[in-house]
Amino acid sequence: MTDQHLEVIAGVDTHGQTHHAAVVDRLGRHLADKEFAATGAGYRQLMTWLGSHGTVAAVGVEGTGAYGAELARVLTRSGLSVVEVDRPDRKMRRLRGKSDPIDAYAAATAVASGRATGTPKTRDGIVEAIRALRVPRRSAIKARTQAINQARQLLVTAPEALRAQLRGLSATELARTCARLRPDDLAGPTGATKAALRRLGRRILALAEEIAELDAELKTLTTQAAPALLVRTGVGPDVAGQLLATAGDNPDRLHSEAAFAHLCGVAPIPASSGRRDRHRLNRGGDRAANHA
């Protein structure tokens, strides 16, 4: 029979198809562990199972930014305290081994001991919408750059008549001109190169249009989310979107400017030795935010 007066702490090792949960008491003693499907029904079963062991004080979840994102949202909406738990480092895994139960108990123990205290992003508001739209924008920019480079590389070995026609053009002019090329005999190098350049030109133009549409959508969302940020010098929708995505929909989880600086990898770190007192720049943190 469950002792509802017993206070327990849970840990969850998350995966794409399943989540493995474990429960410990306040002293870190292992009580039980079980696997659940990573579905809506599985989340409900997991919460019921956790409650059957006592009063759940907190749940440590691995991968709240990936496989554990929806589970963290469900647990938070149900009123449970969710703590973000980093995956164990390689040294610890070599020492104790690796399995889903081991990782789940490690997550619970990290919360019980106070080692894990981070609040995960809620991922339930306009900032999450901004983050989602930035994904196809990033890949579209990468694909456009790749297509431009491929077109220029083709011109290096193209026949001189074709090279002369396209020499000195900007990336946009090159794409537009290539998109209008009329290949003739595909069995010859000139015709085949024209056909390849036409495809690349059309691809570049299509990607440019897609990027422009995404930029317009992101500008609307970032203006709605943080209008004061966009009026700062050097901050446009791209930079603002990245900083917002780094902070999340619940920026109150960051207790100070120093915490945000540390998250972005721009906080000074002590690097003193002996009588020498100095600092170095943090090389960790969110590198995308650091780049922004």
Short mmCIF file of C-alpha atoms in Angstrom, two decimals:
data_model
loop_
_atom_site.label_atom_id
_atom_site.label_comp_id
_atom_site.label_asym_id
_atom_site.label_seq_id
_atom_site.Cartn_x
_atom_site.Cartn_y
_atom_site.Cartn_z
CA MET A 1 0.00 0.00 0.00
CA THR A 2 1.35 3.43 -0.96
CA ASP A 3 2.43 5.78 1.80
CA GLN A 4 1.12 9.12 0.57
CA HIS A 5 3.11 10.87 3.32
CA LEU A 6 6.36 9.64 1.74
CA GLU A 7 8.05 12.34 -0.32
CA VAL A 8 9.75 10.99 -3.41
CA ILE A 9 11.83 12.39 -6.24
CA ALA A 10 11.67 11.05 -9.77
CA GLY A 11 14.10 10.96 -12.65
CA VAL A 12 13.38 10.26 -16.31
CA ASP A 13 15.77 9.11 -19.03
CA THR A 14 14.11 10.19 -22.28
CA HIS A 15 14.28 8.63 -25.75
CA GLY A 16 12.41 8.95 -29.01
CA GLN A 17 10.02 6.03 -28.50
CA THR A 18 10.17 5.35 -24.76
CA HIS A 19 10.95 7.09 -21.47
CA HIS A 20 12.39 5.28 -18.45
CA ALA A 21 11.36 6.65 -15.05
CA ALA A 22 12.84 5.96 -11.62
CA VAL A 23 11.86 6.98 -8.09
CA VAL A 24 14.08 7.61 -5.06
CA ASP A 25 13.34 8.84 -1.56
CA ARG A 26 14.85 11.94 0.05
CA LEU A 27 17.90 9.92 1.09
CA GLY A 28 18.49 8.79 -2.49
CA ARG A 29 17.47 5.18 -1.90
CA HIS A 30 16.19 3.44 -5.03
CA LEU A 31 12.50 2.59 -4.84
CA ALA A 32 11.34 1.55 -8.31
CA ASP A 33 11.83 2.11 -12.05
CA LYS A 34 9.70 1.45 -15.11
CA GLU A 35 9.57 2.12 -18.85
CA PHE A 36 6.73 4.02 -20.55
CA ALA A 37 5.82 4.83 -24.13
CA ALA A 38 6.65 8.37 -25.27
CA THR A 39 3.00 9.10 -26.11
CA GLY A 40 0.14 10.98 -24.52
CA ALA A 41 -1.16 7.78 -22.93
CA GLY A 42 2.35 6.91 -21.78
CA TYR A 43 2.75 10.29 -20.09
CA ARG A 44 -0.50 9.80 -18.18
CA GLN A 45 0.57 6.32 -17.09
CA LEU A 46 3.95 7.67 -15.99
CA MET A 47 2.37 10.37 -13.80
CA THR A 48 -0.05 7.88 -12.25
CA TRP A 49 2.83 5.52 -11.53
CA LEU A 50 4.89 8.29 -9.93
CA GLY A 51 1.99 9.27 -7.69
CA SER A 52 1.56 5.69 -6.54
CA HIS A 53 4.88 5.90 -4.69
CA GLY A 54 4.05 8.96 -2.60
CA THR A 55 4.07 12.74 -2.92
CA VAL A 56 6.28 13.72 -5.85
CA ALA A 57 8.50 16.63 -4.77
CA ALA A 58 10.24 17.07 -8.12
CA VAL A 59 10.97 15.30 -11.39
CA GLY A 60 14.40 15.45 -13.00
CA VAL A 61 14.13 15.10 -16.78
CA GLU A 62 17.01 14.54 -19.19
CA GLY A 63 16.79 16.12 -22.63
CA THR A 64 14.14 18.78 -21.96
CA GLY A 65 15.26 20.44 -25.18
CA ALA A 66 14.86 17.28 -27.24
CA TYR A 67 13.10 13.96 -26.51
CA GLY A 68 11.95 15.16 -23.09
CA ALA A 69 10.40 18.46 -24.26
CA GLU A 70 6.77 17.30 -24.38
CA LEU A 71 7.08 15.26 -21.19
CA ALA A 72 8.41 18.34 -19.38
CA ARG A 73 5.45 20.37 -20.64
CA VAL A 74 2.95 17.72 -19.53
CA LEU A 75 4.51 17.38 -16.08
CA THR A 76 4.61 21.16 -15.61
CA ARG A 77 0.97 21.56 -16.64
CA SER A 78 0.02 18.90 -14.11
CA GLY A 79 1.57 20.99 -11.34
CA LEU A 80 4.76 18.99 -10.80
CA SER A 81 8.12 20.70 -10.32
CA VAL A 82 10.36 19.82 -13.27
CA VAL A 83 14.15 20.11 -13.05
CA GLU A 84 16.44 20.04 -16.07
CA VAL A 85 19.12 17.37 -15.72
CA ASP A 86 22.26 17.23 -17.85
CA ARG A 87 23.33 13.87 -19.21
CA PRO A 88 26.11 12.23 -17.15
CA ASP A 89 29.64 12.95 -18.33
CA ARG A 90 31.67 10.25 -20.05
CA LYS A 91 33.90 9.60 -17.06
CA MET A 92 30.94 8.77 -14.82
CA ARG A 93 29.41 6.55 -17.48
CA ARG A 94 32.66 4.62 -17.85
CA LEU A 95 32.80 4.08 -14.09
CA ARG A 96 29.24 2.96 -13.47
CA GLY A 97 28.08 1.70 -16.87
CA LYS A 98 25.15 2.79 -18.99
CA SER A 99 21.52 1.67 -19.10
CA ASP A 100 18.12 3.35 -19.03
CA PRO A 101 17.47 2.47 -15.35
CA ILE A 102 20.95 3.69 -14.37
CA ASP A 103 20.42 7.01 -16.16
CA ALA A 104 16.91 7.45 -14.73
CA TYR A 105 18.14 6.85 -11.17
CA ALA A 106 21.06 9.21 -11.83
CA ALA A 107 18.62 11.95 -12.87
CA ALA A 108 16.55 11.45 -9.72
CA THR A 109 19.66 11.40 -7.52
CA ALA A 110 20.98 14.59 -9.14
CA VAL A 111 17.79 16.39 -8.09
CA ALA A 112 17.69 14.83 -4.62
CA SER A 113 21.30 15.85 -3.93
CA GLY A 114 20.83 19.39 -5.22
CA ARG A 115 23.33 18.99 -8.07
CA ALA A 116 20.59 19.60 -10.64
CA THR A 117 18.62 22.80 -10.07
CA GLY A 118 17.96 24.20 -13.55
CA THR A 119 14.48 25.17 -14.68
CA PRO A 120 13.74 23.95 -18.22
CA LYS A 121 12.28 26.14 -20.92
CA THR A 122 8.49 25.90 -21.01
CA ARG A 123 8.45 25.90 -24.84
CA ASP A 124 4.79 26.88 -24.91
CA GLY A 125 4.67 30.45 -26.22
CA ILE A 126 5.69 32.86 -28.95
CA VAL A 127 9.41 32.29 -28.37
CA GLU A 128 8.99 28.61 -29.19
CA ALA A 129 7.22 29.68 -32.39
CA ILE A 130 10.22 31.88 -33.23
CA ARG A 131 12.61 29.00 -32.55
CA ALA A 132 10.62 26.68 -34.81
CA LEU A 133 10.64 29.13 -37.75
CA ARG A 134 14.37 29.70 -37.35
CA VAL A 135 15.01 26.02 -38.13
CA PRO A 136 13.89 26.10 -41.81
CA ARG A 137 15.43 29.57 -42.21
CA ARG A 138 18.81 28.28 -41.07
CA SER A 139 18.70 25.30 -43.42
CA ALA A 140 17.47 27.46 -46.33
CA ILE A 141 20.39 29.88 -45.88
CA LYS A 142 22.82 26.96 -45.76
CA ALA A 143 21.31 25.41 -48.90
CA ARG A 144 21.37 28.75 -50.76
CA THR A 145 25.04 29.29 -49.90
CA GLN A 146 25.84 25.76 -51.02
CA ALA A 147 24.01 26.27 -54.34
CA ILE A 148 25.82 29.57 -54.99
CA ASN A 149 29.19 27.94 -54.30
CA GLN A 150 28.33 25.02 -56.59
CA ALA A 151 27.36 27.40 -59.39
CA ARG A 152 30.61 29.34 -59.07
CA GLN A 153 32.59 26.10 -58.96
CA LEU A 154 30.94 24.90 -62.17
CA LEU A 155 32.02 28.12 -63.86
CA VAL A 156 35.66 27.42 -63.03
CA THR A 157 35.74 24.51 -65.50
CA ALA A 158 33.02 25.77 -67.88
CA PRO A 159 33.81 26.64 -71.52
CA GLU A 160 35.15 30.20 -71.91
CA ALA A 161 32.11 31.44 -73.87
CA LEU A 162 29.83 30.56 -70.96
CA ARG A 163 32.29 31.88 -68.37
CA ALA A 164 32.50 35.21 -70.20
CA GLN A 165 28.70 35.48 -70.20
CA LEU A 166 28.52 35.05 -66.41
CA ARG A 167 31.79 36.64 -65.29
CA GLY A 168 31.65 39.41 -62.65
CA LEU A 169 28.02 38.93 -61.64
CA SER A 170 26.84 39.20 -58.04
CA ALA A 171 25.23 36.15 -56.45
CA THR A 172 21.71 37.44 -57.16
CA GLU A 173 22.53 38.46 -60.75
CA LEU A 174 24.24 35.11 -61.32
CA ALA A 175 21.19 33.21 -60.08
CA ARG A 176 18.80 35.21 -62.26
CA THR A 177 20.97 34.86 -65.35
CA CYS A 178 21.53 31.13 -64.81
CA ALA A 179 17.80 30.58 -64.32
CA ARG A 180 17.21 31.96 -67.84
CA LEU A 181 19.84 29.84 -69.58
CA ARG A 182 18.66 27.63 -72.46
CA PRO A 183 20.69 24.40 -72.66
CA ASP A 184 20.88 22.68 -76.03
CA ASP A 185 22.79 19.42 -76.40
CA LEU A 186 23.09 17.78 -72.97
CA ALA A 187 25.71 15.40 -74.35
CA GLY A 188 28.14 18.30 -74.71
CA PRO A 189 29.92 20.06 -71.83
CA THR A 190 28.40 23.47 -72.63
CA GLY A 191 24.82 22.21 -72.78
CA ALA A 192 25.15 20.08 -69.64
CA THR A 193 26.81 22.92 -67.71
CA LYS A 194 24.03 25.30 -68.78
CA ALA A 195 21.42 22.78 -67.60
CA ALA A 196 23.15 22.38 -64.25
CA LEU A 197 23.51 26.15 -63.81
CA ARG A 198 19.86 26.70 -64.71
CA ARG A 199 18.75 24.27 -62.01
CA LEU A 200 21.07 25.85 -59.46
CA GLY A 201 19.91 29.35 -60.41
CA ARG A 202 16.26 28.44 -59.98
CA ARG A 203 17.06 26.75 -56.68
CA ILE A 204 18.87 29.85 -55.41
CA LEU A 205 15.95 32.11 -56.35
CA ALA A 206 13.40 29.78 -54.75
CA LEU A 207 15.44 29.61 -51.55
CA ALA A 208 15.84 33.40 -51.52
CA GLU A 209 12.07 33.77 -51.74
CA GLU A 210 11.59 31.25 -48.92
CA ILE A 211 14.11 33.10 -46.74
CA ALA A 212 12.37 36.43 -47.40
CA GLU A 213 9.02 34.95 -46.36
CA LEU A 214 10.51 33.52 -43.17
CA ASP A 215 12.24 36.83 -42.39
CA ALA A 216 8.91 38.65 -42.67
CA GLU A 217 7.21 36.14 -40.36
CA LEU A 218 10.06 36.28 -37.85
CA LYS A 219 10.06 40.09 -37.87
CA THR A 220 6.37 40.08 -36.96
CA LEU A 221 6.88 37.59 -34.13
CA THR A 222 10.01 39.19 -32.69
CA THR A 223 8.37 42.62 -32.77
CA GLN A 224 5.43 41.17 -30.87
CA ALA A 225 7.64 39.31 -28.38
CA ALA A 226 10.30 41.95 -27.63
CA PRO A 227 9.76 45.33 -29.33
CA ALA A 228 12.29 47.04 -27.04
CA LEU A 229 15.01 44.64 -28.16
CA LEU A 230 14.62 45.50 -31.84
CA VAL A 231 15.18 49.24 -31.32
CA ARG A 232 18.72 48.60 -30.09
CA THR A 233 21.54 49.34 -32.51
CA GLY A 234 22.69 46.28 -34.41
CA VAL A 235 19.76 44.11 -33.31
CA GLY A 236 17.46 42.88 -36.07
CA PRO A 237 14.94 40.02 -36.22
CA ASP A 238 17.70 37.42 -36.64
CA VAL A 239 19.77 38.46 -33.61
CA ALA A 240 16.66 39.14 -31.53
CA GLY A 241 15.18 35.78 -32.47
CA GLN A 242 18.32 33.93 -31.41
CA LEU A 243 18.56 35.74 -28.06
CA LEU A 244 14.87 35.11 -27.37
CA ALA A 245 15.22 31.43 -28.29
CA THR A 246 18.17 31.12 -25.92
CA ALA A 247 16.25 32.71 -23.04
CA GLY A 248 13.05 30.76 -23.74
CA ASP A 249 9.41 31.56 -23.06
CA ASN A 250 10.14 31.77 -19.32
CA PRO A 251 13.18 34.07 -19.02
CA ASP A 252 12.49 34.38 -15.29
CA ARG A 253 14.31 31.03 -14.98
CA LEU A 254 17.47 33.12 -15.46
CA HIS A 255 17.94 34.89 -12.15
CA SER A 256 20.31 37.65 -13.28
CA GLU A 257 22.10 39.28 -16.21
CA ALA A 258 25.19 37.36 -15.16
CA ALA A 259 23.29 34.07 -15.54
CA PHE A 260 22.24 35.02 -19.07
CA ALA A 261 25.81 36.08 -19.90
CA HIS A 262 27.04 32.70 -18.68
CA LEU A 263 24.37 30.95 -20.77
CA CYS A 264 25.53 32.86 -23.86
CA GLY A 265 29.21 32.13 -23.22
CA VAL A 266 30.21 35.77 -22.64
CA ALA A 267 30.79 35.68 -18.88
CA PRO A 268 34.32 36.02 -17.45
CA ILE A 269 35.68 32.94 -15.69
CA PRO A 270 38.43 33.06 -13.04
CA ALA A 271 41.74 31.73 -14.37
CA SER A 272 44.04 32.71 -11.52
CA SER A 273 47.05 30.81 -10.27
CA GLY A 274 49.30 31.67 -7.35
CA ARG A 275 49.79 35.41 -7.14
CA ARG A 276 48.48 36.01 -10.65
CA ASP A 277 44.87 37.21 -10.65
CA ARG A 278 43.21 37.08 -14.04
CA HIS A 279 40.08 35.96 -15.92
CA ARG A 280 39.36 34.36 -19.25
CA LEU A 281 36.29 34.35 -21.49
CA ASN A 282 33.83 31.51 -21.10
CA ARG A 283 34.09 29.22 -24.15
CA GLY A 284 30.99 27.26 -23.24
CA GLY A 285 27.34 28.23 -23.32
CA ASP A 286 25.03 28.56 -26.30
CA ARG A 287 27.39 29.16 -29.22
CA ALA A 288 24.58 30.37 -31.50
CA ALA A 289 23.68 33.06 -28.95
CA ASN A 290 27.37 33.87 -28.59
CA HIS A 291 27.62 34.31 -32.35
CA ALA A 292 24.56 36.57 -32.37
#
